[in-house]
Amino acid sequence: MQDIYPSRCKSEPEVLPRQEPVARAAWRESAPLSQAQIEHFDSQGFLVLEDLFAADEVVALQDETRQLLADPSSLDPETVITEPGGSEVRSIFAIHRQSALLARLAADERLAGVASFLLDDQVYLHQTRLNYKPGFNGKEFYWHSDFETWHTEDGMPRMRALSMSVLLAENTPDNGPLMVIPGSHKSFITCVGETPDDHYRSSLKKQEYGVPDQWNLARLAHEHGIVAPTGKPGTVILFDCNTMHGSNGNITPFPRSNAFMVYNAVSNRLERPYAAPRPRPDFIAAREVEPLVMQSGSLARAAQVERAFA
Ligand code: 6CS
Ligand code: FE
């Protein structure tokens, strides 16, 4: 497919227009979102959904993620990413393959059904991760567009993917919440600097390539402002694959943790990387397309059943 978003190939950054819609379906009676929510996502590039889950579901998710963090030895070691220069766990990738409950969360129609509606296609999981931003030592995630990485390093052809961050701890203004630049998803900021071999070995700790230039970041921030959605555990923050986002470090004693699911349209499956020596490993970017079968019902019940048969 022709590369309409060429990045990491020129000596100067460029601002290219987004050449495709954001919300790809119009409101209808059966839509899982209101007209206002669809419009907000389309124009702002993000949306916050509150109270999707019952209290006992949130507790079941917190228990599960606490156990995974407490005993990382049960996890595939290459999926466990530690903080730069430290041993604190920063992320656990491919979490839907290592936890039945988080696989069930990812397939829940309250999440996957919304993604499928907005992307107007069947969806599969491009990437999942648990993000922990430990108290005192949680480091930042510098500004970036996920799509810039998924396009150049994973070969994602079009902007037809979105992320959902399910908050598992209170995200406050102080403990390094996600920051987005509303409206930034409408233009593609190309990055300078060729992708190094095996870039993911460093980028998942601290991203150095695929980082937008300060002039364009400043321009976007001055034009659109910066929003840092906060919320109680169970809050869901959706954002478009090309929305500029980042998060500050966490020097408070209060950890910030979330479950992060990336839904890609089945019609947008990965091809060859557009600007990297070779594809990234499957635990970061799924190359097998397995359309999600929507699940419904209580996550707390699913956790109970899981424990009963474990
Ligand atoms: O490289 C990636 O795919 C991951 N890195 C960041 C900072 N956000 C998107 C994604 O989780
Ligand atoms: Fe990101």
XYZ file of C-alpha atoms and ligand atoms in Angstrom:
322
model
C 0.000 0.000 0.000
C 1.374 3.483 -0.835
C 2.870 5.237 2.214
C 0.711 8.330 2.715
C 2.304 8.987 6.126
C 6.054 8.823 5.438
C 8.014 9.339 8.669
C 11.641 8.896 9.871
C 12.846 9.372 6.304
C 13.583 13.092 5.941
C 15.944 15.506 7.613
C 13.171 17.902 8.640
C 9.800 17.186 10.296
C 6.633 17.801 8.293
C 2.974 18.283 9.195
C 0.827 16.108 6.932
C -2.981 16.142 6.857
C -4.857 13.139 8.202
C -6.331 11.508 5.092
C -9.113 9.545 6.704
C -12.019 9.877 9.113
C -11.744 9.472 12.881
C -15.156 8.164 13.949
C -16.116 5.995 11.019
C -19.764 5.392 11.888
C -22.625 7.811 12.417
C -24.911 7.579 15.429
C -27.756 5.112 15.105
C -30.295 3.665 17.533
C -28.086 0.673 18.308
C -24.918 2.772 18.749
C -23.050 2.119 22.044
C -22.295 5.851 22.334
C -24.405 8.996 22.252
C -24.214 11.405 19.338
C -22.347 13.870 21.599
C -19.798 11.219 22.607
C -19.164 10.261 18.959
C -18.757 13.913 18.038
C -16.383 14.530 20.962
C -14.184 11.581 19.988
C -14.204 12.676 16.347
C -13.289 16.298 16.988
C -11.093 15.984 20.108
C -9.429 12.616 19.464
C -10.273 11.222 22.897
C -13.272 10.376 25.081
C -13.702 9.550 28.767
C -16.264 6.887 29.753
C -17.255 6.747 33.407
C -19.103 4.064 35.399
C -18.937 1.347 32.736
C -18.070 -1.258 35.367
C -19.683 -2.207 38.671
C -17.627 -1.826 41.838
C -17.040 -5.585 42.192
C -15.759 -5.755 38.615
C -13.213 -3.047 39.311
C -12.114 -4.853 42.478
C -11.696 -8.100 40.494
C -9.462 -6.270 37.978
C -7.431 -4.629 40.732
C -6.943 -7.966 42.506
C -5.824 -9.635 39.284
C -3.348 -6.926 38.327
C -2.010 -6.752 41.882
C -1.344 -10.507 41.775
C 0.374 -10.273 38.394
C 2.624 -7.507 39.670
C 3.300 -9.375 42.931
C 4.425 -12.481 41.086
C 5.926 -11.540 37.682
C 7.708 -14.940 37.643
C 4.511 -16.444 36.193
C 4.784 -14.091 33.195
C 6.699 -14.362 29.919
C 9.881 -12.468 30.895
C 10.217 -10.628 27.573
C 6.797 -9.037 28.166
C 7.872 -7.486 31.484
C 9.447 -4.040 30.949
C 11.194 -2.358 33.887
C 11.767 1.329 34.461
C 14.945 2.771 32.866
C 17.813 2.362 35.322
C 15.678 0.522 37.831
C 13.954 -2.767 38.521
C 10.415 -1.453 39.103
C 7.962 -2.914 36.602
C 6.901 -0.236 34.105
C 4.721 -2.362 31.815
C 3.617 -5.918 31.191
C 2.782 -6.506 27.524
C 0.501 -9.126 25.888
C -1.470 -9.217 29.099
C -4.516 -10.725 27.345
C -2.412 -13.819 26.670
C -1.268 -14.124 30.278
C -4.453 -13.412 32.192
C -7.848 -14.917 31.411
C -9.588 -12.069 33.200
C -7.770 -9.376 31.231
C -8.488 -11.260 28.010
C -12.134 -11.187 29.059
C -11.897 -7.445 29.783
C -10.379 -6.794 26.342
C -13.232 -8.693 24.659
C -15.947 -7.054 26.764
C -18.564 -5.496 24.519
C -18.443 -2.349 26.671
C -14.922 -1.839 25.279
C -14.523 -3.909 22.094
C -18.076 -3.061 21.032
C -17.315 0.655 21.249
C -14.060 0.192 19.333
C -15.790 -1.853 16.639
C -18.466 0.831 16.272
C -16.022 3.749 16.026
C -13.704 1.891 13.633
C -16.709 0.534 11.712
C -15.165 -2.910 11.372
C -14.507 -6.062 13.298
C -11.567 -5.487 15.657
C -8.630 -7.466 17.019
C -6.046 -6.729 19.676
C -2.972 -5.106 18.177
C -1.366 -4.705 21.596
C -2.280 -4.910 25.269
C -0.294 -3.907 28.312
C -0.547 -3.154 31.976
C 1.059 0.192 32.664
C 2.327 0.658 36.172
C 3.650 4.003 37.153
C 5.056 3.108 40.572
C 5.004 5.671 43.334
C 8.140 7.786 43.744
C 9.988 6.275 40.721
C 7.461 6.031 37.859
C 9.105 7.639 34.844
C 7.464 9.709 32.112
C 6.208 8.676 28.696
C 7.379 11.501 26.436
C 5.000 13.036 23.852
C 4.261 10.808 20.877
C 1.641 9.618 18.410
C 1.148 5.880 18.762
C 0.258 5.637 15.083
C 3.664 7.069 14.098
C 5.283 4.096 15.825
C 2.695 1.510 14.748
C 2.959 2.720 11.139
C 6.754 2.952 10.889
C 7.767 0.034 13.142
C 4.781 -2.329 12.877
C 3.476 -1.612 9.382
C 0.000 -0.413 10.358
C -1.281 1.069 7.069
C -4.008 3.483 8.151
C -5.274 5.441 11.150
C -8.010 2.913 11.939
C -7.061 1.891 15.478
C -7.694 3.254 18.940
C -6.476 2.734 22.493
C -8.478 2.264 25.678
C -6.912 2.888 29.043
C -8.889 1.307 31.889
C -7.826 3.064 35.092
C -7.023 0.589 37.856
C -5.901 3.137 40.398
C -7.020 6.676 41.051
C -5.492 8.850 38.306
C -5.061 12.251 39.925
C -3.506 15.455 38.571
C -0.429 14.563 40.655
C 0.539 10.965 39.917
C 1.412 11.239 36.232
C -1.945 10.934 34.447
C -2.211 10.587 30.684
C -2.034 13.998 28.970
C -3.540 14.461 25.498
C -3.522 17.371 23.068
C -7.142 17.631 21.896
C -7.480 17.851 18.113
C -3.866 16.799 17.502
C -5.079 13.603 15.800
C -6.113 15.564 12.698
C -2.544 16.075 11.509
C 0.402 13.693 11.274
C 3.704 15.068 12.569
C 6.520 13.205 10.860
C 9.609 12.397 12.894
C 13.278 12.647 12.000
C 15.819 9.906 12.577
C 15.955 6.402 11.182
C 14.627 3.612 13.382
C 17.539 1.729 14.994
C 17.590 -2.059 14.869
C 15.582 -3.625 17.719
C 14.447 -0.159 18.751
C 11.776 -1.596 21.039
C 14.424 -2.821 23.477
C 14.953 0.815 24.492
C 11.821 2.598 23.266
C 9.474 0.799 25.661
C 11.556 2.129 28.529
C 12.267 5.560 27.089
C 11.364 6.551 23.541
C 14.128 8.362 21.618
C 13.002 7.837 18.001
C 9.532 8.573 16.723
C 9.547 11.584 19.023
C 7.974 14.711 17.536
C 9.991 17.920 17.357
C 9.531 20.583 20.013
C 8.457 23.273 17.542
C 5.432 21.250 16.383
C 4.665 20.051 19.906
C 4.678 23.650 21.138
C 2.513 24.753 18.205
C -0.041 21.984 18.905
C -0.095 22.710 22.628
C -0.530 26.463 22.113
C -3.258 25.874 19.512
C -5.240 23.183 21.333
C -4.111 23.140 24.953
C -3.387 20.038 27.008
C -5.974 17.919 28.805
C -5.138 15.402 31.543
C -8.277 13.319 32.119
C -8.376 12.009 35.673
C -10.787 9.586 37.247
C -11.474 6.860 39.728
C -10.635 3.209 39.087
C -12.864 1.795 36.337
C -12.829 5.007 34.296
C -11.995 4.355 30.629
C -10.038 6.833 28.504
C -10.296 6.135 24.764
C -7.995 7.912 22.352
C -7.390 7.788 18.619
C -4.189 6.129 17.403
C -2.856 9.493 16.213
C -3.722 11.669 19.223
C -0.563 13.247 20.620
C -0.164 12.110 24.224
C 2.341 11.550 26.987
C 2.528 11.444 30.777
C 4.743 12.916 33.455
C 6.717 11.006 36.027
C 5.209 10.043 39.357
C 7.036 11.238 42.452
C 3.965 10.855 44.688
C 3.606 7.771 46.876
C 0.440 6.890 44.908
C 0.969 4.400 42.026
C -0.830 5.033 38.745
C -1.829 1.836 36.964
C -4.015 1.085 33.987
C -4.866 -1.695 31.601
C -4.197 -0.570 28.043
C -5.909 -2.236 25.082
C -5.246 -1.325 21.453
C -8.019 -2.224 19.019
C -7.169 -2.332 15.328
C -9.659 -2.748 12.489
C -9.393 -6.172 10.886
C -9.148 -4.396 7.504
C -6.112 -2.484 8.828
C -3.918 -5.493 9.574
C -0.174 -4.994 9.736
C 2.007 -5.101 6.645
C 5.774 -4.677 6.371
C 7.111 -1.863 8.593
C 7.111 1.425 6.683
C 10.353 2.646 8.276
C 12.130 0.001 10.317
C 14.609 -2.770 9.508
C 12.252 -5.544 10.623
C 8.853 -6.037 12.328
C 8.656 -5.795 16.104
C 7.956 -8.995 18.078
C 4.450 -10.369 18.264
C 4.048 -9.560 21.977
C 4.156 -5.865 21.069
C 2.374 -5.928 17.707
C 0.116 -8.888 16.911
C 0.567 -10.165 13.390
C -2.073 -12.896 13.659
C -5.489 -11.262 13.180
C -8.012 -12.852 15.542
C -11.299 -10.901 15.322
C -12.637 -10.462 18.844
C -15.846 -12.255 19.806
C -17.707 -9.808 22.044
C -18.299 -10.972 25.620
C -20.894 -9.681 28.042
C -21.725 -10.201 31.687
C -19.980 -9.461 34.970
C -16.183 -9.493 35.098
C -16.449 -10.323 38.797
C -18.420 -13.455 37.920
C -15.861 -14.312 35.249
C -13.094 -13.957 37.857
C -14.960 -16.258 40.244
C -15.432 -18.906 37.559
C -11.770 -18.558 36.593
C -10.678 -19.103 40.191
C -13.033 -22.057 40.635
C -11.502 -23.876 37.658
C -7.905 -22.716 38.131
O 5.594 1.469 21.074
C 4.456 1.158 21.417
O 3.710 0.443 20.738
C 3.984 1.628 22.787
N 4.652 2.800 23.244
C 4.019 3.862 23.696
C 4.767 4.899 24.405
N 2.694 4.054 23.498
C 2.061 3.124 22.563
C 2.499 1.759 22.810
O 2.034 1.239 24.000
Fe 1.411 5.768 23.606
